[in-house]
Structure formats: C-alpha cells, structure tokens
mmCIF file of C-alpha atoms in Angstrom:
data_model
loop_
_atom_site.group_PDB
_atom_site.id
_atom_site.type_symbol
_atom_site.label_atom_id
_atom_site.label_comp_id
_atom_site.label_asym_id
_atom_site.label_seq_id
_atom_site.Cartn_x
_atom_site.Cartn_y
_atom_site.Cartn_z
ATOM 1 C CA MET A 1 42.970 13.825 70.335
ATOM 2 C CA TYR A 2 39.341 14.737 68.993
ATOM 3 C CA GLU A 3 37.579 17.675 68.905
ATOM 4 C CA ILE A 4 33.630 17.392 69.827
ATOM 5 C CA GLN A 5 31.264 20.188 70.387
ATOM 6 C CA GLY A 6 34.285 22.405 70.949
ATOM 7 C CA ARG A 7 35.712 20.561 73.592
ATOM 8 C CA THR A 8 38.970 18.310 73.458
ATOM 9 C CA VAL A 9 38.666 14.460 74.093
ATOM 10 C CA THR A 10 41.766 12.593 74.542
ATOM 11 C CA LEU A 11 42.095 8.723 74.653
ATOM 12 C CA PRO A 12 41.914 6.674 76.648
ATOM 13 C CA VAL A 13 38.499 8.135 78.034
ATOM 14 C CA GLU A 14 38.242 7.617 81.795
ATOM 15 C CA VAL A 15 35.165 6.457 83.660
ATOM 16 C CA ARG A 16 36.078 7.028 87.368
ATOM 17 C CA ASP A 17 32.510 6.144 88.924
ATOM 18 C CA ALA A 18 29.415 4.544 87.163
ATOM 19 C CA ARG A 19 26.711 2.405 88.588
ATOM 20 C CA VAL A 20 25.809 -0.645 86.328
ATOM 21 C CA ALA A 21 23.089 -3.288 86.155
ATOM 22 C CA ALA A 22 22.951 -5.903 83.718
ATOM 23 C CA ALA A 23 20.742 -8.972 82.754
ATOM 24 C CA THR A 24 21.912 -11.997 80.413
ATOM 25 C CA PHE A 25 19.450 -13.818 78.372
ATOM 26 C CA LEU A 26 20.025 -17.098 76.463
ATOM 27 C CA VAL A 27 18.340 -16.803 73.066
ATOM 28 C CA PRO A 28 18.195 -18.726 69.813
ATOM 29 C CA ALA A 29 21.575 -18.438 68.065
ATOM 30 C CA PRO A 30 19.937 -18.139 64.255
ATOM 31 C CA ALA A 31 18.204 -15.082 65.171
ATOM 32 C CA ALA A 32 20.935 -13.793 66.970
ATOM 33 C CA GLN A 33 23.001 -14.296 63.952
ATOM 34 C CA ARG A 34 20.656 -12.457 61.621
ATOM 35 C CA MET A 35 21.011 -9.353 63.792
ATOM 36 C CA VAL A 36 24.872 -9.718 63.546
ATOM 37 C CA ASP A 37 24.907 -10.408 59.943
ATOM 38 C CA PRO A 38 25.467 -7.037 58.641
ATOM 39 C CA THR A 39 28.693 -6.983 60.492
ATOM 40 C CA GLY A 40 30.400 -10.020 59.122
ATOM 41 C CA LEU A 41 30.718 -11.296 62.723
ATOM 42 C CA GLU A 42 29.717 -14.641 63.916
ATOM 43 C CA VAL A 43 27.787 -15.048 67.275
ATOM 44 C CA ARG A 44 29.318 -16.973 70.101
ATOM 45 C CA ARG A 45 27.280 -20.300 69.851
ATOM 46 C CA LEU A 46 26.334 -22.168 73.138
ATOM 47 C CA PRO A 47 25.023 -25.733 73.275
ATOM 48 C CA ALA A 48 21.402 -26.532 72.471
ATOM 49 C CA GLY A 49 21.570 -23.660 69.538
ATOM 50 C CA ARG A 50 21.647 -20.763 71.725
ATOM 51 C CA ALA A 51 23.332 -17.375 71.905
ATOM 52 C CA VAL A 52 23.705 -14.802 74.485
ATOM 53 C CA CYS A 53 22.254 -11.262 74.469
ATOM 54 C CA SER A 54 22.972 -8.863 77.291
ATOM 55 C CA LEU A 55 20.904 -5.876 78.443
ATOM 56 C CA ALA A 56 22.879 -3.367 80.805
ATOM 57 C CA PHE A 57 22.012 -0.109 81.741
ATOM 58 C CA VAL A 58 24.626 2.334 83.414
ATOM 59 C CA ASP A 59 24.543 5.659 85.414
ATOM 60 C CA TYR A 60 28.023 7.265 84.535
ATOM 61 C CA ARG A 61 28.291 9.801 87.366
ATOM 62 C CA ASP A 62 32.245 10.479 86.921
ATOM 63 C CA ASN A 63 33.247 10.117 83.498
ATOM 64 C CA ASP A 64 35.392 12.291 80.852
ATOM 65 C CA LEU A 65 32.464 12.523 78.629
ATOM 66 C CA GLY A 66 30.007 13.810 81.494
ATOM 67 C CA GLN A 67 27.190 12.439 83.575
ATOM 68 C CA TYR A 68 24.708 10.685 81.575
ATOM 69 C CA HIS A 69 22.722 7.310 81.408
ATOM 70 C CA GLU A 70 23.131 4.824 78.895
ATOM 71 C CA VAL A 71 21.437 1.319 77.825
ATOM 72 C CA ALA A 72 23.364 -1.318 75.983
ATOM 73 C CA ILE A 73 21.956 -4.096 74.067
ATOM 74 C CA ALA A 74 24.924 -6.498 72.968
ATOM 75 C CA LEU A 75 25.479 -9.927 71.597
ATOM 76 C CA LEU A 76 28.493 -12.103 72.198
ATOM 77 C CA VAL A 77 30.327 -12.874 69.263
ATOM 78 C CA ARG A 78 33.454 -14.587 68.162
ATOM 79 C CA PRO A 79 36.774 -12.557 67.885
ATOM 80 C CA HIS A 80 36.986 -11.281 64.123
ATOM 81 C CA ASP A 81 40.648 -12.712 63.815
ATOM 82 C CA GLY A 82 39.843 -15.997 64.694
ATOM 83 C CA SER A 83 41.396 -16.101 67.939
ATOM 84 C CA LYS A 84 39.978 -17.453 71.199
ATOM 85 C CA GLY A 85 37.777 -15.858 73.495
ATOM 86 C CA VAL A 86 34.730 -13.745 72.655
ATOM 87 C CA GLY A 87 33.871 -10.199 71.944
ATOM 88 C CA ALA A 88 30.590 -8.078 72.630
ATOM 89 C CA TYR A 89 28.896 -6.767 69.626
ATOM 90 C CA ILE A 90 27.078 -3.625 70.829
ATOM 91 C CA HIS A 91 23.923 -3.285 68.597
ATOM 92 C CA GLN A 92 22.269 -0.655 70.167
ATOM 93 C CA LEU A 93 23.789 2.140 72.638
ATOM 94 C CA PRO A 94 20.785 4.602 73.497
ATOM 95 C CA VAL A 95 21.989 7.867 75.572
ATOM 96 C CA ASP A 96 20.489 10.666 77.136
ATOM 97 C CA GLY A 97 23.360 13.178 76.582
ATOM 98 C CA GLU A 98 23.986 15.053 73.787
ATOM 99 C CA PHE A 99 28.073 15.174 73.940
ATOM 100 C CA THR A 100 28.408 11.618 74.867
ATOM 101 C CA CYS A 101 26.322 10.692 71.778
ATOM 102 C CA GLU A 102 28.320 12.357 69.309
ATOM 103 C CA ALA A 103 31.777 11.583 70.983
ATOM 104 C CA GLY A 104 30.410 7.945 71.157
ATOM 105 C CA ARG A 105 29.807 7.732 67.343
ATOM 106 C CA THR A 106 32.647 9.900 66.234
ATOM 107 C CA ILE A 107 35.637 8.241 68.093
ATOM 108 C CA TRP A 108 34.375 4.773 68.616
ATOM 109 C CA GLY A 109 31.317 4.133 65.894
ATOM 110 C CA PHE A 110 29.249 3.258 68.819
ATOM 111 C CA PRO A 111 25.540 2.969 67.643
ATOM 112 C CA LYS A 112 24.408 5.718 70.071
ATOM 113 C CA PHE A 113 21.296 7.808 69.548
ATOM 114 C CA ILE A 114 19.419 10.154 72.135
ATOM 115 C CA ALA A 115 16.589 8.603 74.027
ATOM 116 C CA GLU A 116 15.237 8.977 77.575
ATOM 117 C CA ALA A 117 16.642 6.690 80.048
ATOM 118 C CA PRO A 118 15.556 7.495 83.488
ATOM 119 C CA ILE A 119 17.427 5.394 86.076
ATOM 120 C CA ASN A 120 15.764 4.652 89.312
ATOM 121 C CA GLU A 121 16.559 2.570 92.479
ATOM 122 C CA ARG A 122 13.815 1.599 95.080
ATOM 123 C CA ASP A 123 13.177 -1.456 97.578
ATOM 124 C CA GLY A 124 16.276 -2.807 96.310
ATOM 125 C CA ARG A 125 15.645 -2.725 92.530
ATOM 126 C CA ARG A 126 17.408 -0.965 90.167
ATOM 127 C CA SER A 127 15.247 0.001 86.934
ATOM 128 C CA VAL A 128 15.285 1.758 83.615
ATOM 129 C CA GLN A 129 12.478 3.130 81.400
ATOM 130 C CA LEU A 130 13.877 3.529 78.007
ATOM 131 C CA HIS A 131 11.785 5.718 75.482
ATOM 132 C CA GLU A 132 12.398 7.255 72.210
ATOM 133 C CA GLY A 133 10.215 9.707 70.344
ATOM 134 C CA GLY A 134 7.246 9.065 72.885
ATOM 135 C CA ARG A 135 7.563 5.444 72.117
ATOM 136 C CA SER A 136 8.344 2.792 74.719
ATOM 137 C CA ILE A 137 11.690 0.612 73.805
ATOM 138 C CA LEU A 138 12.087 -1.507 77.058
ATOM 139 C CA ALA A 139 11.665 -1.268 80.850
ATOM 140 C CA LEU A 140 13.970 -3.478 82.762
ATOM 141 C CA SER A 141 14.608 -4.011 86.351
ATOM 142 C CA ILE A 142 16.958 -5.968 88.472
ATOM 143 C CA GLY A 143 16.641 -6.896 92.003
ATOM 144 C CA ARG A 144 19.527 -6.927 94.522
ATOM 145 C CA ARG A 145 21.602 -10.054 93.836
ATOM 146 C CA PRO A 146 22.322 -12.370 96.345
ATOM 147 C CA VAL A 147 26.013 -13.466 95.787
ATOM 148 C CA PRO A 148 28.898 -11.300 96.274
ATOM 149 C CA MET A 149 31.427 -11.839 93.488
ATOM 150 C CA PRO A 150 34.858 -10.674 93.060
ATOM 151 C CA GLY A 151 35.500 -7.575 91.521
ATOM 152 C CA ARG A 152 38.477 -8.046 89.201
ATOM 153 C CA GLU A 153 39.992 -6.022 86.611
ATOM 154 C CA ALA A 154 39.113 -7.351 82.962
ATOM 155 C CA THR A 155 39.909 -6.166 79.402
ATOM 156 C CA ALA A 156 37.442 -6.907 76.668
ATOM 157 C CA ASN A 157 36.727 -6.111 72.814
ATOM 158 C CA ALA A 158 33.546 -4.300 71.964
ATOM 159 C CA TYR A 159 32.477 -4.361 68.467
ATOM 160 C CA SER A 160 30.508 -1.344 66.746
ATOM 161 C CA PHE A 161 28.827 -1.310 63.335
ATOM 162 C CA LEU A 162 28.228 2.082 62.210
ATOM 163 C CA ASP A 163 27.730 3.565 58.453
ATOM 164 C CA GLY A 164 29.093 0.138 57.197
ATOM 165 C CA VAL A 165 32.199 0.160 59.099
ATOM 166 C CA LEU A 166 33.272 -2.343 61.430
ATOM 167 C CA ARG A 167 35.299 -1.278 64.476
ATOM 168 C CA CYS A 168 36.945 -3.038 67.506
ATOM 169 C CA THR A 169 37.549 -1.097 70.832
ATOM 170 C CA PRO A 170 39.336 -2.529 73.527
ATOM 171 C CA TRP A 171 38.091 -1.575 77.094
ATOM 172 C CA THR A 172 39.218 -2.010 80.739
ATOM 173 C CA MET A 173 36.482 -2.465 83.395
ATOM 174 C CA ARG A 174 37.452 -2.180 87.378
ATOM 175 C CA PRO A 175 34.432 -3.021 89.327
ATOM 176 C CA THR A 176 33.659 -2.995 92.754
ATOM 177 C CA GLY A 177 30.748 -4.008 94.961
ATOM 178 C CA VAL A 178 29.741 -6.668 92.215
ATOM 179 C CA ARG A 179 26.761 -9.096 93.194
ATOM 180 C CA GLY A 180 25.167 -11.393 90.971
ATOM 181 C CA GLY A 181 22.641 -14.545 90.658
ATOM 182 C CA PRO A 182 20.449 -16.483 88.485
ATOM 183 C CA GLY A 183 17.265 -14.653 87.385
ATOM 184 C CA GLY A 184 16.520 -11.873 89.142
ATOM 185 C CA ALA A 185 15.551 -9.296 85.903
ATOM 186 C CA ARG A 186 12.098 -8.048 84.996
ATOM 187 C CA LEU A 187 11.951 -7.014 81.506
ATOM 188 C CA GLU A 188 8.924 -5.626 79.640
ATOM 189 C CA LEU A 189 9.061 -4.274 75.839
ATOM 190 C CA GLY A 190 6.930 -1.553 74.427
ATOM 191 C CA ASP A 191 6.138 -0.638 71.010
ATOM 192 C CA HIS A 192 9.252 0.698 69.184
ATOM 193 C CA PRO A 193 10.931 -1.026 66.197
ATOM 194 C CA ILE A 194 13.821 -1.893 68.580
ATOM 195 C CA ALA A 195 11.285 -3.716 70.910
ATOM 196 C CA GLU A 196 10.008 -5.568 68.099
ATOM 197 C CA GLU A 197 13.273 -6.614 66.963
ATOM 198 C CA LEU A 198 14.202 -7.985 70.586
ATOM 199 C CA ARG A 199 11.169 -9.954 70.303
ATOM 200 C CA THR A 200 12.872 -11.669 67.334
ATOM 201 C CA LEU A 201 15.112 -13.273 69.916
ATOM 202 C CA GLY A 202 12.310 -14.646 72.009
ATOM 203 C CA LEU A 203 12.365 -11.796 74.614
ATOM 204 C CA PRO A 204 10.963 -10.983 77.223
ATOM 205 C CA LYS A 205 11.978 -14.249 78.894
ATOM 206 C CA ARG A 206 13.493 -15.270 82.230
ATOM 207 C CA ALA A 207 17.145 -14.008 82.583
ATOM 208 C CA ALA A 208 19.651 -16.635 82.592
ATOM 209 C CA PHE A 209 21.831 -13.976 85.022
ATOM 210 C CA SER A 210 21.749 -10.695 86.244
ATOM 211 C CA SER A 211 24.221 -8.510 88.103
ATOM 212 C CA THR A 212 24.623 -5.273 89.523
ATOM 213 C CA ILE A 213 28.057 -3.053 89.905
ATOM 214 C CA ASP A 214 27.982 -0.276 92.820
ATOM 215 C CA ARG A 215 31.159 1.377 91.340
ATOM 216 C CA MET A 216 32.820 0.735 88.007
ATOM 217 C CA GLY A 217 35.735 2.534 86.630
ATOM 218 C CA ALA A 218 36.781 1.787 83.052
ATOM 219 C CA SER A 219 39.292 2.913 80.270
ATOM 220 C CA PHE A 220 38.171 2.924 76.468
ATOM 221 C CA GLY A 221 41.022 3.010 74.196
ATOM 222 C CA PRO A 222 41.285 3.947 70.461
ATOM 223 C CA ALA A 223 39.048 1.944 67.856
ATOM 224 C CA GLN A 224 40.417 -0.225 65.524
ATOM 225 C CA VAL A 225 38.708 -0.200 61.799
ATOM 226 C CA ILE A 226 38.581 -4.059 60.993
ATOM 227 C CA ASP A 227 39.944 -4.319 57.339
ATOM 228 C CA GLY A 228 38.266 -6.744 54.936
ATOM 229 C CA ARG A 229 34.759 -6.008 56.331
ATOM 230 C CA PRO A 230 31.856 -4.171 54.795
#
C-alpha cells in the first residue's frame, strides 16, 4: 500500500481499458547494449548482431492511476537471473499526468517524467506527438494492421533503473482486438536529447513489425529490487 499525493494505491494496480499502438525496430546490438550498460543487464542479441527496440504509446482510459497518455521506449533484455526468456528494459516512460508520474517512480522505479503526448486517430492511423519543454522528442504513427491476431493473456517482466536501483516488475496483459503486420509505422525524431539518443540506434528506419490493441487490460504487481546490481 502506498500513499501518493494523498491517495492510497494498493497492489496489484489494475488497468481495465487501454488502447495501445507499438512499433518494433531491429537495431545494432552494440548500440543497444551501451544504452543498457548502466543497469548491469544484457540485451537479447539476435542473428546478424541485432537487438530489439520497441516504441509504444498507450491511451489509459480506465486505470487505478487515472486517465493519461504514456509513451514507452523499451529494449529486450536477458533475464537478470540467467533464466530462459526475455524481459523488457523500460528506458524512458514519459507521461502526461502528474499523479501517475509520481506513482510510477515511487512504486516501481519506472523512469516516468512529464511530457506532452497527444494521441490521435485519423484515417485509420493512430499517432502520438511527444514533446517536453517545447522540444520535440518523436512523432510516431501506426496504420491499421492487416492481420487479426489472437489476444492471449501473457505475463512478462519489466525492468526499470532509477536513481541507481534496478527493479523487476511482473505484469500481466489481457488484450483484445489485436492486429499486427510488418512495417506500418512512420517515425520522426525531433531535437530533444532523447531523440538524439534514439539516433544512436540507427533510428528512424523501417519498422520490422507494428501492432495495435483496441482494448487492453493489465495488472502490475510489486517491484522486486534486484540484489547485487548498481
């Protein structure tokens, strides 16, 4: 149980309705690893020296932390304990709500910060324009994906690194109305330092895959502080 801005937040935090769009890019593994190095984690390496970077934007419509928009910049990493599978290292997580920003940082150590992130849908494309302090970070739009996909419940680990502390948070996703396909994303980068950091990954480039979720439910459990890390 946590007290955030005079409100009590209990775990797990429940998301009842969110609308999601995401694009996956194959990027050079050495550049991705440099981004991950401070955490002590290792990126998941694919053939030809590549790694996976995901950019996603979420319209949280019904959520224990309120209604807000969020943009995630994530990299796939190996589990910290050497087990099989993958985790997602959440490198940046800008949001447009003060309450969720403080809650995310306090409860899970997520790297949330306040930004402008208007999300729009027009002519079958979902888009976000992400700005902070009058500087553009990125603009990402994703068209209606051609292939319906099964909406299976899945559990994954999200890693965060804030103030020198590495944490691992289990979360469960329950998606419906999932569609996906190769390409389909348009990415533009601005003049913000985060945009410059994304350019070190070779972005913008063609997305390997993109997807949309019409309705996502999710549960976020407590974060585990990983021992033996910086």
